[in-house]
Coordinates of C-alpha atoms and ligand atoms in Angstrom, one line a residue:
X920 CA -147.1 60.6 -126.8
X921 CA -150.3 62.8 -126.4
X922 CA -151.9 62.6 -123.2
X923 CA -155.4 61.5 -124.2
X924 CA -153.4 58.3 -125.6
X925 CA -151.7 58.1 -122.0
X926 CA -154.9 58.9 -120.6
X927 CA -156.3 55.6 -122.3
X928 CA -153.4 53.5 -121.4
X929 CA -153.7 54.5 -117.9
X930 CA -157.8 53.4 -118.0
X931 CA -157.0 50.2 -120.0
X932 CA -153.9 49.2 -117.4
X933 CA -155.8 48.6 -114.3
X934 CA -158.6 46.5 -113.8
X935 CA -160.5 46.6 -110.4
X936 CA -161.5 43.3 -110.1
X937 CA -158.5 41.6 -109.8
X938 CA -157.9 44.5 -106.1
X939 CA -161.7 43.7 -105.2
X940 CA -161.5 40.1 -105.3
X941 CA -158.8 40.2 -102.5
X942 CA -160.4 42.8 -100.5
X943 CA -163.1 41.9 -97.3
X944 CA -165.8 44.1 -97.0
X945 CA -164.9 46.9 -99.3
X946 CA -161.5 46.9 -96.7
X947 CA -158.3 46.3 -97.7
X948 CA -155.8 44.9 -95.2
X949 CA -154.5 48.2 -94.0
X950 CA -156.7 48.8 -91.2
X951 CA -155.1 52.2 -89.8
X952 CA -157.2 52.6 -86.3
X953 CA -156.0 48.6 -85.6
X954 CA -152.1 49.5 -86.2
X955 CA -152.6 52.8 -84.7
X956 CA -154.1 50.8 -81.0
X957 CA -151.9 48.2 -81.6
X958 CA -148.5 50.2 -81.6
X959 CA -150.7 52.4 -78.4
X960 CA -151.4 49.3 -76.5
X961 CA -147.7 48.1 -76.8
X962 CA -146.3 51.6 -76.2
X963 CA -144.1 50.6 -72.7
X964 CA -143.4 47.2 -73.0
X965 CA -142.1 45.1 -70.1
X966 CA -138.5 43.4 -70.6
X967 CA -139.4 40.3 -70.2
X968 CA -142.4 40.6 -73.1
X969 CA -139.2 41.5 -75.1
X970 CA -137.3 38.6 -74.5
X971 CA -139.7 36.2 -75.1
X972 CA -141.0 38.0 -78.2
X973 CA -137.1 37.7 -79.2
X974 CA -137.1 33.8 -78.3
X975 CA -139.8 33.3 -80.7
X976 CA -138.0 35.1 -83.9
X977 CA -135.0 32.8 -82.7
X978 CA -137.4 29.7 -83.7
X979 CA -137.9 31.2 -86.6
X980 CA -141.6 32.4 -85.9
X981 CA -142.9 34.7 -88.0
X982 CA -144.2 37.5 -85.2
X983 CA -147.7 38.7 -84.5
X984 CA -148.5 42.6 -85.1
X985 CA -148.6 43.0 -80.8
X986 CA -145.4 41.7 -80.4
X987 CA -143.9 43.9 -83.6
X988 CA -145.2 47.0 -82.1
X989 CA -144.0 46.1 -78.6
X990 CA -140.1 45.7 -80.1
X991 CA -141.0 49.4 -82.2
X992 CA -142.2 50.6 -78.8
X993 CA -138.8 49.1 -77.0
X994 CA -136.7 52.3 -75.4
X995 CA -134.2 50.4 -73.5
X996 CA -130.4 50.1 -75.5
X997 CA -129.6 47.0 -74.0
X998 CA -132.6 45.1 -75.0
X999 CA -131.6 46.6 -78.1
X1000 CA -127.9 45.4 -78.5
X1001 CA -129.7 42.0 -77.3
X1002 CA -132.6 42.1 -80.6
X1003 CA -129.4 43.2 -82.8
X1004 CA -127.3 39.9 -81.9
X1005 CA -130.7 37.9 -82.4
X1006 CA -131.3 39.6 -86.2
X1007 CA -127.3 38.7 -87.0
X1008 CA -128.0 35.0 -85.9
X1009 CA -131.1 34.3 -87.4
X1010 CA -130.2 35.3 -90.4
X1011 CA -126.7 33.2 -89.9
X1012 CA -129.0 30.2 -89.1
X1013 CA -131.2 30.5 -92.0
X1014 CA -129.2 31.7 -94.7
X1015 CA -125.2 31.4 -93.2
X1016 CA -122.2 34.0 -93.6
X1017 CA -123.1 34.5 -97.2
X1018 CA -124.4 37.7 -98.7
X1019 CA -126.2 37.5 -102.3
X1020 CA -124.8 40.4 -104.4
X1021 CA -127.1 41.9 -107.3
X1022 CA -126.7 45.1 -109.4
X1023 CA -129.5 47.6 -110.2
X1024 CA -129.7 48.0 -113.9
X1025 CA -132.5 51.2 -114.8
X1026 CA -133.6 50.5 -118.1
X1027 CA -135.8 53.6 -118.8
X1028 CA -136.8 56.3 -117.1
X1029 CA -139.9 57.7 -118.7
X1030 CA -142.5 58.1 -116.4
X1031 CA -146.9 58.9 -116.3
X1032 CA -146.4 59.1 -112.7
X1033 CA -145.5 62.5 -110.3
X1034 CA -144.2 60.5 -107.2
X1035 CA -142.9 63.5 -105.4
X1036 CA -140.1 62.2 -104.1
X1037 CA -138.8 61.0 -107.2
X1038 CA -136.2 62.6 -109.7
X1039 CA -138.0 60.4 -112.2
X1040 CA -141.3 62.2 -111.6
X1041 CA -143.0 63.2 -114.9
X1042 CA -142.9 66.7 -114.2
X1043 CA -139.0 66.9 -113.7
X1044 CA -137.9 69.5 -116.1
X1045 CA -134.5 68.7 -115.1
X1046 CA -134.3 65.0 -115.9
X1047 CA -133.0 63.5 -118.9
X1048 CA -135.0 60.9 -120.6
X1049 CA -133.8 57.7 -121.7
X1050 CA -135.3 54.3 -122.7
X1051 CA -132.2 51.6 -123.5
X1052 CA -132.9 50.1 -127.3
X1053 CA -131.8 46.2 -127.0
X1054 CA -128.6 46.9 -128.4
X1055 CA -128.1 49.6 -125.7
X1056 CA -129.6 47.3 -122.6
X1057 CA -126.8 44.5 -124.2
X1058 CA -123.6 46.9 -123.9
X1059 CA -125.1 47.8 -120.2
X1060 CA -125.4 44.3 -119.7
X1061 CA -121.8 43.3 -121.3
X1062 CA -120.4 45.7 -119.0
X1063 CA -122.4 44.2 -115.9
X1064 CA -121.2 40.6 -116.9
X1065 CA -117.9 41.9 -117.4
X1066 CA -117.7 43.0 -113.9
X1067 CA -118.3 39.7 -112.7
X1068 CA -121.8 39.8 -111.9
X1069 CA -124.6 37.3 -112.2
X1070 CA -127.6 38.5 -111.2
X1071 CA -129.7 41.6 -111.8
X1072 CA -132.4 44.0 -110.6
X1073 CA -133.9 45.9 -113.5
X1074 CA -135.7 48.7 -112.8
X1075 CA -138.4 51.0 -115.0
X1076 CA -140.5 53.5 -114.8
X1077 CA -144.5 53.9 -115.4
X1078 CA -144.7 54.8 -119.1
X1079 CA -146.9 52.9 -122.0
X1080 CA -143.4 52.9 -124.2
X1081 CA -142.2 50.2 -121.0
X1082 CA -145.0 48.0 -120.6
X1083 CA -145.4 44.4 -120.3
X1084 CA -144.3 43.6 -123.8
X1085 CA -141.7 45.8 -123.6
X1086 CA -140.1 44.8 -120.0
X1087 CA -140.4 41.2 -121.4
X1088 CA -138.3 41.6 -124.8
X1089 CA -135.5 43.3 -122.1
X1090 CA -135.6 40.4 -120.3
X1091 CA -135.3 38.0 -123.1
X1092 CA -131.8 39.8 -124.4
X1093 CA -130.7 40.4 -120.8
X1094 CA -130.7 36.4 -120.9
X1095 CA -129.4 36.3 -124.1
X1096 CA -126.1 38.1 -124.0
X1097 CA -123.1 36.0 -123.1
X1098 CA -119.7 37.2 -122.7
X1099 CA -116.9 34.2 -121.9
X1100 CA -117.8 32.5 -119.3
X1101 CA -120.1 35.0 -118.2
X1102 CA -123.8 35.9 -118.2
X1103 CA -126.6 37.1 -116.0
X1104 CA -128.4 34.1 -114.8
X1105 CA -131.3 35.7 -112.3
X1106 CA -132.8 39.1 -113.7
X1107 CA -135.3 40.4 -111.0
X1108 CA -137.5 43.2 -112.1
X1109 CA -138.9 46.3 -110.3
X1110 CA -141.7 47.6 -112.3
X1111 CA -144.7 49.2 -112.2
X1112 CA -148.0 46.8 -110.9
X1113 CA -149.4 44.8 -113.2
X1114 CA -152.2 42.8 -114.3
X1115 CA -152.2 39.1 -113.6
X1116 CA -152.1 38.6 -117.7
X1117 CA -148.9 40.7 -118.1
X1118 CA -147.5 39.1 -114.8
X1119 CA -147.9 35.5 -116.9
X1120 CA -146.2 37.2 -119.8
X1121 CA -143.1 38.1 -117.6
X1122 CA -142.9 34.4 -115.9
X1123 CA -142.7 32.6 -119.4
X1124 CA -139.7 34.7 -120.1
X1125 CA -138.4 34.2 -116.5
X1126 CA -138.7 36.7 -114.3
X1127 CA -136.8 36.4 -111.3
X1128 CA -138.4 38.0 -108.2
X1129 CA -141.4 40.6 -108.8
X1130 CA -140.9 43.8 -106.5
X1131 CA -143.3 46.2 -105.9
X1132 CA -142.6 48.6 -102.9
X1133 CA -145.9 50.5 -101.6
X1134 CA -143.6 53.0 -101.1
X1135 CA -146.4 54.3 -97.8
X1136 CA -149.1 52.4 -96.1
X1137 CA -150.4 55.6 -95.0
X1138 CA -153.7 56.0 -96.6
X1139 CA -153.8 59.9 -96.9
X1140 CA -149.8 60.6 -96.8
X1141 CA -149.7 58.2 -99.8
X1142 CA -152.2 59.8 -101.7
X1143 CA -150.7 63.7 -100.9
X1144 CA -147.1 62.2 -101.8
X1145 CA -148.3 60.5 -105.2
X1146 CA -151.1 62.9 -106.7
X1147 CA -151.1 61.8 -110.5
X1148 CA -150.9 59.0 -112.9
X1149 CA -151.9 55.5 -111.9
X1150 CA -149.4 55.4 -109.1
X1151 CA -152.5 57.7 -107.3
X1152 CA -154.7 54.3 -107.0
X1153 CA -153.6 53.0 -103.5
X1154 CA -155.0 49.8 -104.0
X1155 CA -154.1 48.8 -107.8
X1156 CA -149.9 48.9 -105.8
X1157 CA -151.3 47.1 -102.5
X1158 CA -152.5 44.1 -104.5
X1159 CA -150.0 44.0 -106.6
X1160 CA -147.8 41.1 -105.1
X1161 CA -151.5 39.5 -105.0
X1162 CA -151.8 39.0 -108.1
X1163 CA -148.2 38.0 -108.9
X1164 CA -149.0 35.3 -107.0
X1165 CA -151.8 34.5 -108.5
X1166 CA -149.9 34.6 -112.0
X1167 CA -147.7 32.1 -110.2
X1168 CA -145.0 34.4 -109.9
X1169 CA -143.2 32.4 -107.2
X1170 CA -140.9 35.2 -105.9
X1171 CA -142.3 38.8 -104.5
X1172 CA -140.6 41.3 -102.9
X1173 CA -142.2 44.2 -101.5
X1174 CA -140.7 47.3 -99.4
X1175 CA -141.8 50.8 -97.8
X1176 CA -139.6 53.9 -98.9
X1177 CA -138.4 55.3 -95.2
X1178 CA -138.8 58.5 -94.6
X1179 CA -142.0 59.3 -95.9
X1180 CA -144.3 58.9 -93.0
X1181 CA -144.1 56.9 -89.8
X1182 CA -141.5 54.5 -89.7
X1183 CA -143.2 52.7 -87.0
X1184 CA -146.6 52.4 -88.9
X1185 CA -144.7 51.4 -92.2
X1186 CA -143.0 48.7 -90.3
X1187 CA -146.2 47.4 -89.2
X1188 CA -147.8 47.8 -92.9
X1189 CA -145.0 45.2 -94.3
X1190 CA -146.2 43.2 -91.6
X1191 CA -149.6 43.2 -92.2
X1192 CA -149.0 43.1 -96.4
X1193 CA -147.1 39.9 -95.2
X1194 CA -150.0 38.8 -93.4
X1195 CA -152.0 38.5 -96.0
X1196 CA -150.1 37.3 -98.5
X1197 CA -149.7 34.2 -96.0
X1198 CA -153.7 34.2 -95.8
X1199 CA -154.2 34.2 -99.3
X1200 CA -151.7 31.6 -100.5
X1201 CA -151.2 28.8 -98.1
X1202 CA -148.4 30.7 -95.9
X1203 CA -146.3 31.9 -98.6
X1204 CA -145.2 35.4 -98.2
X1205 CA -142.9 37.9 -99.7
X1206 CA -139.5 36.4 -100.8
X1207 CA -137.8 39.3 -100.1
X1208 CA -138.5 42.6 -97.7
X1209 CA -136.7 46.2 -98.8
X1210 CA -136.4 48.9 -96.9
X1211 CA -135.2 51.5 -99.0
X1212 CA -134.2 55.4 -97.5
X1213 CA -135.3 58.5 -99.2
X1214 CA -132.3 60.0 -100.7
X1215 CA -131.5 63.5 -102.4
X1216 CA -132.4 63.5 -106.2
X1217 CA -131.8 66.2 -108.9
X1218 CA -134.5 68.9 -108.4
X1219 CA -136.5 67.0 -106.1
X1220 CA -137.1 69.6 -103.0
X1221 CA -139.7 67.6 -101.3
X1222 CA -136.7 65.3 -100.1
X1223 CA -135.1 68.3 -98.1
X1224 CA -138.2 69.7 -96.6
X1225 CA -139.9 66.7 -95.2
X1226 CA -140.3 65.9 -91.8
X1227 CA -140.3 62.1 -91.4
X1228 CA -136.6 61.8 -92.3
X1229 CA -135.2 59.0 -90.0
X1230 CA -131.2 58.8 -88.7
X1231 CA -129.1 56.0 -89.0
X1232 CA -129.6 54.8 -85.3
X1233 CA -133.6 54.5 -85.9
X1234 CA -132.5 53.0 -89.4
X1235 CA -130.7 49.6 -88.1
X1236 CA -133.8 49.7 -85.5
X1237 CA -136.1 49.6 -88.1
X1238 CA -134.2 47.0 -90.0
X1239 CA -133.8 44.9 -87.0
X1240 CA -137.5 44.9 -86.3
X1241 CA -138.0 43.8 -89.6
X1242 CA -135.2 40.5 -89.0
X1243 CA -137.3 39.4 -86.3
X1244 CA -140.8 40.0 -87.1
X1245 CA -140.5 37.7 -90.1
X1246 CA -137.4 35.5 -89.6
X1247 CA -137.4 33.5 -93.1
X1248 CA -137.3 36.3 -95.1
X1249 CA -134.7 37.8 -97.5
X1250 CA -134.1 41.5 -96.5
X1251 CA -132.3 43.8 -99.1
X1252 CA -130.3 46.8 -98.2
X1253 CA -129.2 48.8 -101.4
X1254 CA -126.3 51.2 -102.1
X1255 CA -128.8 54.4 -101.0
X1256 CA -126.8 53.4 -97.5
X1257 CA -123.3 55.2 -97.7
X1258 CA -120.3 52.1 -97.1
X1259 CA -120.2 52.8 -93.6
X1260 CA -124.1 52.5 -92.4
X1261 CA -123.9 48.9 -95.0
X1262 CA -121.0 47.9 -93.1
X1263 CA -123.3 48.2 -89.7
X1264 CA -126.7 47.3 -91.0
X1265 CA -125.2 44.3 -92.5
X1266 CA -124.9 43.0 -89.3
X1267 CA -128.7 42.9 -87.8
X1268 CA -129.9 40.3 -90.6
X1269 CA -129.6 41.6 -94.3
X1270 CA -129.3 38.9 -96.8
X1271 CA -128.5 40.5 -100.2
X1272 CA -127.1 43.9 -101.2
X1273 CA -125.9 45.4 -104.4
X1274 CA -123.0 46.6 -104.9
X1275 CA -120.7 48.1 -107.7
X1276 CA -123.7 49.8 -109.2
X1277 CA -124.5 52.7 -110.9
X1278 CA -128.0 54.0 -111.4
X1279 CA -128.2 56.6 -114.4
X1280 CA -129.9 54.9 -117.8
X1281 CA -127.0 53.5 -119.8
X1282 CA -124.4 54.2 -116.8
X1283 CA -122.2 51.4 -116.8
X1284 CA -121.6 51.2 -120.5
X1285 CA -120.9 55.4 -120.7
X1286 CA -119.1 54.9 -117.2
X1287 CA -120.8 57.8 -116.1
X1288 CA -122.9 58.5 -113.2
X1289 CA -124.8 61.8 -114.5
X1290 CA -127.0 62.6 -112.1
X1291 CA -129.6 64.4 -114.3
X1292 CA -130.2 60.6 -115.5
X1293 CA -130.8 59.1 -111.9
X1294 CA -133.5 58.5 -109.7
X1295 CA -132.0 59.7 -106.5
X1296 CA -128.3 59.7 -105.5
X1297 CA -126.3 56.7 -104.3
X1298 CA -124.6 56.5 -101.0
X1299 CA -122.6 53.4 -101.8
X1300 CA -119.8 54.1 -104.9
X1301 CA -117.6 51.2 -103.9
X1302 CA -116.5 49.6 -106.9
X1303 CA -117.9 45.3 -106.8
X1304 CA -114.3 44.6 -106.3
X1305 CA -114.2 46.9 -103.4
X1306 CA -117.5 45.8 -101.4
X1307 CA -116.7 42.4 -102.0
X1308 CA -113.2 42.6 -100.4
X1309 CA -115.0 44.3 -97.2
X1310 CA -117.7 41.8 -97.2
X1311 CA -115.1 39.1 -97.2
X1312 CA -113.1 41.2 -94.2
X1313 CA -116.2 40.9 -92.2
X1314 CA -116.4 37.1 -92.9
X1315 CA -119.3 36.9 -95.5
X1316 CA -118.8 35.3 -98.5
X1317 CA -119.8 36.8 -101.7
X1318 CA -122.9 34.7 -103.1
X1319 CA -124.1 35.1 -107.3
X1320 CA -125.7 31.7 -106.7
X1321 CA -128.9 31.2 -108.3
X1322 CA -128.8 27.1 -108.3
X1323 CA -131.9 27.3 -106.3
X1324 CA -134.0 29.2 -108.2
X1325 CA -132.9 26.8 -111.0
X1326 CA -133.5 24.0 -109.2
X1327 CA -137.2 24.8 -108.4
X1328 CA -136.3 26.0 -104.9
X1329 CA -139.0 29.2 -105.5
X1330 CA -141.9 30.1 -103.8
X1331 CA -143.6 27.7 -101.3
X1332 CA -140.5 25.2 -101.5
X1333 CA -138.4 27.8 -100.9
X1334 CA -139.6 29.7 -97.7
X1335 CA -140.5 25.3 -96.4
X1336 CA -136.6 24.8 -96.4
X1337 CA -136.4 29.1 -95.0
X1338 CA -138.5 28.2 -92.1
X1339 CA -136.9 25.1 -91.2
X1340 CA -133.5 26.8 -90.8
X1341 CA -132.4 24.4 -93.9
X1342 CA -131.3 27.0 -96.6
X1343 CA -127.8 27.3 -95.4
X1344 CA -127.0 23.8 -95.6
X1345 CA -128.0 24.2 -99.6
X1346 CA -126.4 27.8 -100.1
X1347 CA -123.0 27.7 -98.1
X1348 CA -121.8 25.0 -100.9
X1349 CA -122.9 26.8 -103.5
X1350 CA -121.9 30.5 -102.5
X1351 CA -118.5 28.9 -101.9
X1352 CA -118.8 28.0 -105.8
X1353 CA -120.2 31.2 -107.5
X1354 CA -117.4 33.4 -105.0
X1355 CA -114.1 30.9 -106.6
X1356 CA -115.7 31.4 -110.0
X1357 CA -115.6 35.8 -109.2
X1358 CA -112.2 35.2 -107.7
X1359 CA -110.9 33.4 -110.7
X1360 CA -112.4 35.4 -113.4
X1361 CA -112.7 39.0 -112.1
X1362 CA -111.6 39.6 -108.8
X1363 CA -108.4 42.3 -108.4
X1364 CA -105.4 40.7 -106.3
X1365 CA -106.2 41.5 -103.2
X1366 CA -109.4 40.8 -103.0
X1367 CA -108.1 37.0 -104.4
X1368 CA -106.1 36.7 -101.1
X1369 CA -108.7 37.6 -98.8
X1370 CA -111.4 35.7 -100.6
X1371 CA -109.2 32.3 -100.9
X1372 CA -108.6 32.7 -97.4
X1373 CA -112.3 33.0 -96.5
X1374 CA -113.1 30.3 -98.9
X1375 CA -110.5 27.6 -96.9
X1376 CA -112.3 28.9 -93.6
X1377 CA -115.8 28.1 -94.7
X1378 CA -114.7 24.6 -96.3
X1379 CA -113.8 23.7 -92.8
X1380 CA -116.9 24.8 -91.5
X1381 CA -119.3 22.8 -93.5
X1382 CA -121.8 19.8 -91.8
X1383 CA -119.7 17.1 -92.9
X1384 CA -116.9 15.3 -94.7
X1385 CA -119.2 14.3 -97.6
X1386 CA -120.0 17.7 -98.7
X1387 CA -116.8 19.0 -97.9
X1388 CA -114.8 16.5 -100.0
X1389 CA -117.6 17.1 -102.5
X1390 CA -117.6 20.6 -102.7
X1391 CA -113.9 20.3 -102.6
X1392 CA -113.6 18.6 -106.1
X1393 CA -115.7 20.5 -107.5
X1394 CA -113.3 23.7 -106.7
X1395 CA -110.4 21.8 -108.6
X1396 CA -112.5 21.3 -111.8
X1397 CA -113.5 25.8 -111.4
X1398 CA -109.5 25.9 -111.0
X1399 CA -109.1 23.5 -114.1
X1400 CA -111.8 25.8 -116.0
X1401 CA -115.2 24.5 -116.1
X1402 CA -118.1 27.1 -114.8
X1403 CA -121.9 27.2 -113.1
X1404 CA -121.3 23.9 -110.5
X1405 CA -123.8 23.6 -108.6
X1406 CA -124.8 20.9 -105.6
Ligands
SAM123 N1 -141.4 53.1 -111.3 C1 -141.7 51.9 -110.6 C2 -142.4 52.2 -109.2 O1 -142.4 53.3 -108.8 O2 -142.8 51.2 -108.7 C3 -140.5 51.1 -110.3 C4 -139.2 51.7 -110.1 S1 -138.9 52.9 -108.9 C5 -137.8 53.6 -110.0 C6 -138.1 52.0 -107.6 C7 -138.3 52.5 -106.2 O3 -137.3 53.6 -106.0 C8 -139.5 53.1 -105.8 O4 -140.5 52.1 -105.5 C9 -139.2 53.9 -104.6 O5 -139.3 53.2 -103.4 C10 -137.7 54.2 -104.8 N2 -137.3 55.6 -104.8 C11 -138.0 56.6 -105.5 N3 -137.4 57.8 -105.2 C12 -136.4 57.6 -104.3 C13 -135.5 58.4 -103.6 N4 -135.5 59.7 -103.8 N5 -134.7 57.8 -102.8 C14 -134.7 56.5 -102.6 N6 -135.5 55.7 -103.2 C15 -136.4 56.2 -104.1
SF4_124 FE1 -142.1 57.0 -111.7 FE2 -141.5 55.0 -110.0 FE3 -140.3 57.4 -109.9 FE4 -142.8 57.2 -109.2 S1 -141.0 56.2 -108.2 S2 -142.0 58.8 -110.5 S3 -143.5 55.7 -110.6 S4 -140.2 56.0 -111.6

């Protein structure tokens, strides 16, 4: 494509007044002197602010930006081991011993944008281009099914060739390709922002949840790291989970790459993008919060030479901090983590992970993870089979439910039954459903054994003898063949 015609695209994608119309006073809601005195006020806080801040994330209060920075601020290990145990049972009492498994499927990676961080970047002479054709994105799918999965993340880059139109036809086959008694029944999408007409387009062909990570809150670091293409506006990304709202896109995720700049300011920016979103639309946030870490990426030396890299000990803090300061929330930790930093993280809140996945354009259908065709390189290369076994060692359940999506459980009616503790009692059933139908259909032996055993521990553990006995029956008739029960 010639660049005046990108150039022209670029002008005719963003429209300013749908970012003014949420901003106050020519501000937007990243007021950098307010988190910089708020994280300096809280900078020694006492152990008893701590523990009551902690007491309030256990009633499932989402936290105000004083007490967040005082936990960031927090230097002493056992308050620490005590805010780790709180993240593992809030997020047992909200969402139970079940962890939602996804797959990233990259669907092109053409790209205006020169994200510097990114092996996507338009100026990567090393990368290899791609954009799947729909016969291409239904092999990739086939292949996804095939290993047992039901639910998807598709990811794109910033190019005219992958806009609205486009992402929406992908979606449409994505839903369309069957294979036995499999399909993908929840395809989430991970795109470039959009308008608030092209976010309608994408919810009449069901879009799952939107995600938009703002990568930096950081003002000036965010403009030095992305320094071309339309990624450069600040605002048109900060708004962008506004105005999937306002398309009545009922799920948003957002997210802050770590590693780019402070991760105690970034940690404060979700809070205060959550913030708002509550503000603007009657206490719903962000359905899901990711918290991605930079990883290498083919001819990508800005990843090596940055200074703001974090270690796996301030990693599970961050994460941790994240659990409490907004306890309803899903929280996402990807296959960037190698097994062994999953294993632990898992355990201070996460809800959903991928797993099994493999991020080059047209990977799973080549079977080939050439890295010339990724984004960055994956920590995690555990085969589905593999994470679920582990998952199921550590006493999680494997969930591909998307019942309550289905059922209309989305957006406000979802995070009323988050806040109220009430999802588990919904999701257990149901994740003990989806996890016989992977066991039956796709799981290896072993992991069989270990899930079955699982799966006759959480029976016991239901609420009661109604839903037990009911949930029961309903595993005879998976056994005797029929597929997608739901309660
Ligand atoms: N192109 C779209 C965008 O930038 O919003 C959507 C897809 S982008 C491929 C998905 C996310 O990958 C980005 O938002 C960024 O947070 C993350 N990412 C980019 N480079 C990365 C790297 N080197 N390591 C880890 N994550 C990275
Ligand atoms: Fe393009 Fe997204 Fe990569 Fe930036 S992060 S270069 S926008 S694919």
């Amino acid at each position: 494509m010639q660049t005046t015609a990108v150039k022209e695209w670029m002008d005719s994608v963003v429209k300013p007044e749908q970012v003014q119309k949420y901003m106050k006073g020519g501000k937007d809601f990243i007021d950098e002197d307010y988190i910089e005195d708020t994280l300096l006020k809280k900078i020694r806080p006492e152990k008893q602010e701590i523990r009551e801040i902690i007491a309030k994330s256990l009633e499932l209060r989402r936290l105000e930006p004083e007490e967040t920075a005082a936990l960031l601020n927090c230097k002493d290990e056992d308050l620490w081991r005590e805010m780790y145990e709180a993240g593992l049972k809030i997020k047992q009492q909200v969402y139970g011993r079940r962890i939602v498994t996804f797959a990233p499927l990259y669907i092109s990676n053409l790209c205006v944008n020169s994200c510097v961080y990114c092996g996507f970047r338009k100026d990567n002479q090393e990368s290899v281009r791609k954009q799947l054709t729909m016969d291409e994105l239904r092999e990739e799918v086939k292949a996804l099914i095939q290993q047992g999965h039901k639910r998807l993340i598709m990811v794109y880059g910033e190019h005219p060739s992958s806009d609205a139109g486009y992402i929406a036809e992908t979606l449409k086959t994505v839903y369309d390709t069957k294979v036995g008694n499999g399909e993908i029944r929840r395809s989430n999408v991970n795109a470039a922002p959009m308008s608030i007409e092209d976010l309608r387009r994408l919810n009449e062909v069901g879009i799952g949840t939107f995600q938009v990570f703002q990568e930096t809150y950081h003002h000036q670091t965010y403009k030095r790291l992305h320094p071309k293409g339309i990624k450069a506006d600040y605002r048109w990304r900060l708004y962008a989970m506004h105005r999937a709202m306002e398309a009545e896109v009922d799920d948003v995720g957002i997210g802050a790459l770590f590693g780019l700049y402070d991760w105690k300011f970034d940690v404060m920016g979700l809070l205060m993008h959550t913030i708002d979103l509550e503000k603007h639309f009657g206490g719903v946030g962000p359905h899901t919060i990711s918290f991605p870490r930079m990883e290498p990426a083919v001819n990508t030396p800005y990843i090596e030479k940055n200074s703001y890299k974090i270690d796996d000990d301030t990693f599970k803090k961050l994460v941790t901090v994240i659990r409490l300061s907004v306890p309803y929330t899903g929280m996402i930790l990807t296959a960037r983590e190698n097994a062994a930093v999953r294993q632990e993280v898992i355990q201070v809140g996460c809800t959903q992970i991928d797993a099994g996945s493999n991020i080059a354009i047209g990977g799973y259908s080549e079977n080939n993870p050439d890295h010339h065709k990724q984004q960055f390189i994956l920590g995690d290369d555990r085969s589905l089979d593999e994470a679920i076994r582990d998952m199921a060692s550590l006493g999680y359940i494997t969930s591909f439910c998307t019942a309550g999506y289905r059922a209309g459980r989305t957006g406000h009616i979802f995070m009323d039954i988050a806040k109220q503790g009430k999802v588990n009692n919904l999701c257990m059933p149901n994740a003990i459903l989806t996890f016989k139908e992977y066991l039956l259909d796709y799981a290896s032996t072993e992991t069989r054994i270990v899930g079955e055993d699982l799966i006759g521990k959480e029976l016991q553990a239901l609420p009661s003898d109604k839903i037990r006995n009911k949930v029961s029956d309903m595993l005879e008739k998976i056994e005797a063949g029929e597929r997608d029960l739901y309660v």
